Amino acid sequence: MYAYTNSKAMPRVDNEAVTSETAGHTGGARAEGRRGGGRPRRLELETIVGTARRILEEEGTAALSMRRLAKEVGSTPMALYRHVRDKDELLILVLTGVSKSLPRPELPEEPRERVYVTARHMYEALRELPWAVEVLSLGELTDRHALWIVEEIVDSAMACGLSERQAVHAYRTLWHYVLGTLTFQAALAGRSQDPERRPHFPDMLSELDASELPRLAALGGRWQAITDAYDVADQLRALVDGLLGRPSASN
């Protein structure tokens, strides 16, 4: 969906066939692959993509392999390779159309605000799609329908006075912040399910030597309350202001 680079060629795909409805298909995938007791029926790309998305949503990228997918659709890995070159192309096909199905935000005219609103939309959209965050964290995978976000941020940053190079780097910085924040949030959510989990940090702050680390020692008892008030939207605003070189009027 969102990436700062896309060095691999995008696969050829009929985007009308692989629709958001197809991508959300979760029922009957195993039955789709076979006729009752006979030879495997002809595989459809929609079935492959829908089944792959279900696996990603339920179990994550580590669970998705061509062998596993073939088993789920009642076919063989070799049959899948008639539709997709490899797992990377399969992941791109799963991503294709996801952002197209999401409503775009209304963007303001002022270019600085356009950068901020677009970056915030990127964060909020991906926050609802944890499986897509995991796929995108693999690198070099994206959905071409999401490239409008890259276009808006780079173009608006240049309208604010950044050079082409600076604007591209600004986009990368925003993207890294969004992806890193979402990845960290997902990790914390996963750890919170462990009943034996011990939050080593910030608990260790209460044991610090104030003569060695006076500021952290003073913050120890209040660290959690302060971090609980962390607001991604506010920090995105600060990041945009820093990247574009001057505070916005709202600050």
mmCIF file of C-alpha atoms in Angstrom:
data_model
loop_
_atom_site.group_PDB
_atom_site.id
_atom_site.type_symbol
_atom_site.label_atom_id
_atom_site.label_comp_id
_atom_site.label_asym_id
_atom_site.label_seq_id
_atom_site.Cartn_x
_atom_site.Cartn_y
_atom_site.Cartn_z
ATOM 1 C CA MET A 1 0.000 0.000 0.000
ATOM 2 C CA TYR A 2 2.583 2.559 1.071
ATOM 3 C CA ALA A 3 6.319 2.300 0.479
ATOM 4 C CA TYR A 4 9.235 4.591 -0.215
ATOM 5 C CA THR A 5 10.603 2.337 -2.917
ATOM 6 C CA ASN A 6 9.211 -0.158 -5.355
ATOM 7 C CA SER A 7 12.132 -1.591 -7.262
ATOM 8 C CA LYS A 8 10.212 -4.623 -8.512
ATOM 9 C CA ALA A 9 7.896 -4.416 -11.496
ATOM 10 C CA MET A 10 4.248 -4.408 -10.625
ATOM 11 C CA PRO A 11 2.432 -7.569 -11.741
ATOM 12 C CA ARG A 12 -0.070 -7.510 -14.539
ATOM 13 C CA VAL A 13 -3.493 -7.974 -13.049
ATOM 14 C CA ASP A 14 -7.088 -7.288 -13.956
ATOM 15 C CA ASN A 15 -8.007 -4.834 -11.225
ATOM 16 C CA GLU A 16 -11.688 -5.234 -11.959
ATOM 17 C CA ALA A 17 -11.403 -8.950 -11.257
ATOM 18 C CA VAL A 18 -9.439 -8.598 -8.023
ATOM 19 C CA THR A 19 -11.907 -6.320 -6.243
ATOM 20 C CA SER A 20 -12.124 -5.367 -2.597
ATOM 21 C CA GLU A 21 -15.060 -7.750 -2.331
ATOM 22 C CA THR A 22 -12.837 -10.533 -3.642
ATOM 23 C CA ALA A 23 -9.993 -9.559 -1.335
ATOM 24 C CA GLY A 24 -12.363 -9.850 1.597
ATOM 25 C CA HIS A 25 -13.565 -13.312 0.553
ATOM 26 C CA THR A 26 -13.092 -15.736 3.428
ATOM 27 C CA GLY A 27 -15.690 -18.438 2.965
ATOM 28 C CA GLY A 28 -15.589 -21.584 0.903
ATOM 29 C CA ALA A 29 -11.981 -21.230 -0.237
ATOM 30 C CA ARG A 30 -11.108 -24.832 0.433
ATOM 31 C CA ALA A 31 -14.242 -26.085 -1.304
ATOM 32 C CA GLU A 32 -13.611 -23.820 -4.285
ATOM 33 C CA GLY A 33 -10.501 -25.742 -5.253
ATOM 34 C CA ARG A 34 -12.107 -29.142 -5.886
ATOM 35 C CA ARG A 35 -15.085 -30.813 -7.419
ATOM 36 C CA GLY A 36 -16.508 -33.565 -5.237
ATOM 37 C CA GLY A 37 -13.876 -36.318 -5.321
ATOM 38 C CA GLY A 38 -12.671 -35.519 -8.837
ATOM 39 C CA ARG A 39 -9.745 -33.631 -10.352
ATOM 40 C CA PRO A 40 -8.961 -30.158 -8.988
ATOM 41 C CA ARG A 41 -11.109 -27.606 -10.771
ATOM 42 C CA ARG A 42 -9.583 -24.647 -12.596
ATOM 43 C CA LEU A 43 -8.225 -22.133 -10.114
ATOM 44 C CA GLU A 44 -9.403 -18.553 -10.287
ATOM 45 C CA LEU A 45 -7.106 -15.676 -9.337
ATOM 46 C CA GLU A 46 -9.850 -14.264 -7.128
ATOM 47 C CA THR A 47 -9.881 -17.456 -5.053
ATOM 48 C CA ILE A 48 -6.099 -17.435 -4.657
ATOM 49 C CA VAL A 49 -5.981 -13.784 -3.612
ATOM 50 C CA GLY A 50 -8.980 -14.023 -1.278
ATOM 51 C CA THR A 51 -7.581 -17.097 0.451
ATOM 52 C CA ALA A 52 -4.147 -15.491 0.807
ATOM 53 C CA ARG A 53 -5.714 -12.440 2.435
ATOM 54 C CA ARG A 54 -7.650 -14.609 4.878
ATOM 55 C CA ILE A 55 -4.440 -16.335 5.964
ATOM 56 C CA LEU A 56 -2.699 -12.978 6.371
ATOM 57 C CA GLU A 57 -5.559 -11.535 8.418
ATOM 58 C CA GLU A 58 -5.867 -14.550 10.689
ATOM 59 C CA GLU A 59 -2.255 -15.728 11.056
ATOM 60 C CA GLY A 60 0.171 -13.183 9.572
ATOM 61 C CA THR A 61 2.808 -13.280 6.856
ATOM 62 C CA ALA A 62 4.833 -16.104 8.427
ATOM 63 C CA ALA A 63 1.903 -18.486 7.907
ATOM 64 C CA LEU A 64 1.536 -17.718 4.204
ATOM 65 C CA SER A 65 3.498 -19.943 1.860
ATOM 66 C CA MET A 66 2.729 -21.260 -1.594
ATOM 67 C CA ARG A 67 2.495 -24.774 -0.171
ATOM 68 C CA ARG A 68 0.052 -23.688 2.550
ATOM 69 C CA LEU A 69 -2.004 -21.663 0.082
ATOM 70 C CA ALA A 70 -2.173 -24.583 -2.354
ATOM 71 C CA LYS A 71 -3.454 -26.828 0.409
ATOM 72 C CA GLU A 72 -6.102 -24.292 1.385
ATOM 73 C CA VAL A 73 -7.500 -24.028 -2.146
ATOM 74 C CA GLY A 74 -7.238 -27.768 -2.789
ATOM 75 C CA SER A 75 -4.538 -27.530 -5.433
ATOM 76 C CA THR A 76 -0.760 -27.779 -5.838
ATOM 77 C CA PRO A 77 2.005 -25.163 -5.597
ATOM 78 C CA MET A 78 2.774 -25.703 -9.276
ATOM 79 C CA ALA A 79 -0.790 -24.756 -10.200
ATOM 80 C CA LEU A 80 -0.464 -21.526 -8.211
ATOM 81 C CA TYR A 81 2.664 -20.563 -10.123
ATOM 82 C CA ARG A 82 0.579 -20.424 -13.300
ATOM 83 C CA HIS A 83 -1.095 -17.358 -11.767
ATOM 84 C CA VAL A 84 1.690 -15.681 -9.751
ATOM 85 C CA ARG A 85 5.489 -15.686 -10.126
ATOM 86 C CA ASP A 86 6.309 -15.851 -6.424
ATOM 87 C CA LYS A 87 5.169 -14.900 -2.942
ATOM 88 C CA ASP A 88 6.100 -11.238 -3.473
ATOM 89 C CA GLU A 89 3.778 -10.963 -6.450
ATOM 90 C CA LEU A 90 1.062 -12.707 -4.470
ATOM 91 C CA LEU A 91 1.445 -10.177 -1.640
ATOM 92 C CA ILE A 92 1.236 -7.289 -4.099
ATOM 93 C CA LEU A 93 -1.946 -8.753 -5.542
ATOM 94 C CA VAL A 94 -3.432 -8.977 -2.056
ATOM 95 C CA LEU A 95 -2.553 -5.333 -1.442
ATOM 96 C CA THR A 96 -3.937 -4.247 -4.820
ATOM 97 C CA GLY A 97 -7.215 -2.460 -4.449
ATOM 98 C CA VAL A 98 -7.114 -2.156 -0.649
ATOM 99 C CA SER A 99 -6.323 1.556 -0.681
ATOM 100 C CA LYS A 100 -8.613 2.043 -3.676
ATOM 101 C CA SER A 101 -11.506 0.877 -1.507
ATOM 102 C CA LEU A 102 -10.701 3.408 1.238
ATOM 103 C CA PRO A 103 -12.195 6.906 1.061
ATOM 104 C CA ARG A 104 -9.668 9.679 0.466
ATOM 105 C CA PRO A 105 -9.623 12.548 2.942
ATOM 106 C CA GLU A 106 -10.635 16.033 1.895
ATOM 107 C CA LEU A 107 -7.312 17.830 1.455
ATOM 108 C CA PRO A 108 -6.796 21.514 2.307
ATOM 109 C CA GLU A 109 -5.353 23.969 -0.200
ATOM 110 C CA GLU A 110 -2.379 25.038 1.932
ATOM 111 C CA PRO A 111 0.529 22.696 1.062
ATOM 112 C CA ARG A 112 1.846 22.319 4.617
ATOM 113 C CA GLU A 113 -1.590 21.205 5.783
ATOM 114 C CA ARG A 114 -1.832 18.842 2.799
ATOM 115 C CA VAL A 115 1.354 17.100 3.932
ATOM 116 C CA TYR A 116 0.019 16.754 7.472
ATOM 117 C CA VAL A 117 -3.485 15.593 6.534
ATOM 118 C CA THR A 118 -2.120 13.074 4.027
ATOM 119 C CA ALA A 119 0.397 11.674 6.510
ATOM 120 C CA ARG A 120 -2.280 11.397 9.180
ATOM 121 C CA HIS A 121 -4.575 9.602 6.746
ATOM 122 C CA MET A 122 -1.757 7.146 5.979
ATOM 123 C CA TYR A 123 -1.417 6.344 9.680
ATOM 124 C CA GLU A 124 -5.128 6.083 10.417
ATOM 125 C CA ALA A 125 -5.879 3.911 7.378
ATOM 126 C CA LEU A 126 -3.095 1.436 8.139
ATOM 127 C CA ARG A 127 -3.998 1.323 11.831
ATOM 128 C CA GLU A 128 -7.168 -0.518 10.775
ATOM 129 C CA LEU A 129 -5.206 -3.002 8.621
ATOM 130 C CA PRO A 130 -2.578 -4.675 10.822
ATOM 131 C CA TRP A 131 -2.006 -7.445 8.299
ATOM 132 C CA ALA A 132 -1.128 -4.839 5.654
ATOM 133 C CA VAL A 133 1.373 -3.209 8.030
ATOM 134 C CA GLU A 134 3.081 -6.569 8.408
ATOM 135 C CA VAL A 135 3.224 -7.045 4.637
ATOM 136 C CA LEU A 136 4.540 -3.532 4.020
ATOM 137 C CA SER A 137 7.221 -3.947 6.681
ATOM 138 C CA LEU A 138 8.817 -6.574 4.414
ATOM 139 C CA GLY A 139 9.925 -3.696 2.138
ATOM 140 C CA GLU A 140 9.567 -2.973 -1.595
ATOM 141 C CA LEU A 141 5.913 -4.013 -1.675
ATOM 142 C CA THR A 142 3.115 -1.537 -2.286
ATOM 143 C CA ASP A 143 -0.277 -0.966 -3.853
ATOM 144 C CA ARG A 144 -0.134 1.342 -6.848
ATOM 145 C CA HIS A 145 -3.513 2.805 -5.886
ATOM 146 C CA ALA A 146 -1.821 4.269 -2.802
ATOM 147 C CA LEU A 147 0.817 6.171 -4.762
ATOM 148 C CA TRP A 148 -1.380 9.273 -4.654
ATOM 149 C CA ILE A 149 -0.188 9.614 -1.036
ATOM 150 C CA VAL A 150 3.449 9.732 -2.103
ATOM 151 C CA GLU A 151 2.548 12.187 -4.868
ATOM 152 C CA GLU A 152 0.682 14.498 -2.487
ATOM 153 C CA ILE A 153 3.407 14.563 0.164
ATOM 154 C CA VAL A 154 6.305 15.055 -2.254
ATOM 155 C CA ASP A 155 4.497 17.657 -4.372
ATOM 156 C CA SER A 156 3.197 19.588 -1.355
ATOM 157 C CA ALA A 157 6.598 19.515 0.336
ATOM 158 C CA MET A 158 8.152 21.003 -2.794
ATOM 159 C CA ALA A 159 5.429 23.660 -2.801
ATOM 160 C CA CYS A 160 6.626 24.541 0.717
ATOM 161 C CA GLY A 161 10.094 25.235 -0.649
ATOM 162 C CA LEU A 162 11.864 21.891 -0.319
ATOM 163 C CA SER A 163 14.036 20.646 -3.141
ATOM 164 C CA GLU A 164 13.087 17.469 -4.958
ATOM 165 C CA ARG A 165 15.637 15.517 -2.923
ATOM 166 C CA GLN A 166 14.490 17.047 0.374
ATOM 167 C CA ALA A 167 10.843 16.358 -0.439
ATOM 168 C CA VAL A 168 11.497 12.678 -1.164
ATOM 169 C CA HIS A 169 13.492 12.383 2.062
ATOM 170 C CA ALA A 170 10.669 14.098 3.956
ATOM 171 C CA TYR A 171 8.227 11.506 2.623
ATOM 172 C CA ARG A 172 10.548 8.689 3.657
ATOM 173 C CA THR A 173 10.850 10.137 7.164
ATOM 174 C CA LEU A 174 7.066 10.356 7.544
ATOM 175 C CA TRP A 175 6.620 6.858 6.174
ATOM 176 C CA HIS A 176 9.240 5.430 8.522
ATOM 177 C CA TYR A 177 7.548 7.136 11.476
ATOM 178 C CA VAL A 178 4.115 5.780 10.543
ATOM 179 C CA LEU A 179 5.333 2.249 9.847
ATOM 180 C CA GLY A 180 7.559 2.179 12.935
ATOM 181 C CA THR A 181 4.777 3.454 15.190
ATOM 182 C CA LEU A 182 2.282 0.892 13.910
ATOM 183 C CA THR A 183 4.792 -1.948 14.128
ATOM 184 C CA PHE A 184 5.636 -1.008 17.728
ATOM 185 C CA GLN A 185 1.958 -0.718 18.651
ATOM 186 C CA ALA A 186 1.316 -4.186 17.218
ATOM 187 C CA ALA A 187 4.253 -5.618 19.174
ATOM 188 C CA LEU A 188 2.982 -4.095 22.427
ATOM 189 C CA ALA A 189 -0.510 -5.431 21.767
ATOM 190 C CA GLY A 190 0.917 -8.898 21.190
ATOM 191 C CA ARG A 191 3.004 -8.797 24.373
ATOM 192 C CA SER A 192 0.045 -7.606 26.406
ATOM 193 C CA GLN A 193 -1.660 -10.952 25.730
ATOM 194 C CA ASP A 194 1.076 -12.788 27.593
ATOM 195 C CA PRO A 195 -0.057 -13.283 31.214
ATOM 196 C CA GLU A 196 3.555 -13.697 32.358
ATOM 197 C CA ARG A 197 4.728 -10.514 30.696
ATOM 198 C CA ARG A 198 6.761 -8.201 32.881
ATOM 199 C CA PRO A 199 7.120 -4.586 31.717
ATOM 200 C CA HIS A 200 10.868 -4.243 32.316
ATOM 201 C CA PHE A 201 10.682 -0.682 31.062
ATOM 202 C CA PRO A 202 9.697 1.699 32.609
ATOM 203 C CA ASP A 203 9.788 -0.355 35.838
ATOM 204 C CA MET A 204 13.582 -0.227 35.851
ATOM 205 C CA LEU A 205 13.454 3.569 36.135
ATOM 206 C CA SER A 206 12.502 3.261 39.796
ATOM 207 C CA GLU A 207 15.847 1.555 40.456
ATOM 208 C CA LEU A 208 18.048 4.184 38.822
ATOM 209 C CA ASP A 209 20.848 5.984 40.610
ATOM 210 C CA ALA A 210 19.789 9.656 40.611
ATOM 211 C CA SER A 211 23.421 10.773 40.650
ATOM 212 C CA GLU A 212 24.048 8.940 37.358
ATOM 213 C CA LEU A 213 20.790 9.576 35.477
ATOM 214 C CA PRO A 214 19.053 12.377 37.400
ATOM 215 C CA ARG A 215 16.422 13.280 34.794
ATOM 216 C CA LEU A 216 15.228 9.717 34.215
ATOM 217 C CA ALA A 217 15.261 8.998 37.944
ATOM 218 C CA ALA A 218 13.041 12.039 38.514
ATOM 219 C CA LEU A 219 10.663 10.927 35.764
ATOM 220 C CA GLY A 220 10.517 7.316 36.929
ATOM 221 C CA GLY A 221 7.208 7.407 38.749
ATOM 222 C CA ARG A 222 5.525 9.553 36.100
ATOM 223 C CA TRP A 223 6.926 8.041 32.909
ATOM 224 C CA GLN A 224 3.976 5.752 32.223
ATOM 225 C CA ALA A 225 1.390 8.492 32.706
ATOM 226 C CA ILE A 226 3.333 10.777 30.379
ATOM 227 C CA THR A 227 3.700 8.157 27.657
ATOM 228 C CA ASP A 228 0.044 7.156 28.001
ATOM 229 C CA ALA A 229 -0.794 10.687 26.859
ATOM 230 C CA TYR A 230 1.317 10.282 23.705
ATOM 231 C CA ASP A 231 -0.681 11.396 20.665
ATOM 232 C CA VAL A 232 0.452 10.290 17.217
ATOM 233 C CA ALA A 233 -1.436 13.102 15.463
ATOM 234 C CA ASP A 234 0.361 15.719 17.558
ATOM 235 C CA GLN A 235 3.740 14.147 16.891
ATOM 236 C CA LEU A 236 3.031 13.946 13.171
ATOM 237 C CA ARG A 237 2.293 17.668 13.272
ATOM 238 C CA ALA A 238 5.619 18.337 15.012
ATOM 239 C CA LEU A 239 7.438 16.115 12.531
ATOM 240 C CA VAL A 240 5.894 17.882 9.534
ATOM 241 C CA ASP A 241 6.799 21.276 11.008
ATOM 242 C CA GLY A 242 10.368 20.170 11.547
ATOM 243 C CA LEU A 243 10.727 18.705 8.074
ATOM 244 C CA LEU A 244 9.270 21.747 6.361
ATOM 245 C CA GLY A 245 11.449 24.153 8.277
ATOM 246 C CA ARG A 246 9.138 26.452 10.217
ATOM 247 C CA PRO A 247 6.328 26.107 12.785
ATOM 248 C CA SER A 248 2.787 26.121 11.459
ATOM 249 C CA ALA A 249 0.415 28.927 12.478
ATOM 250 C CA SER A 250 -1.591 26.560 14.676
ATOM 251 C CA ASN A 251 1.446 26.074 16.917
#
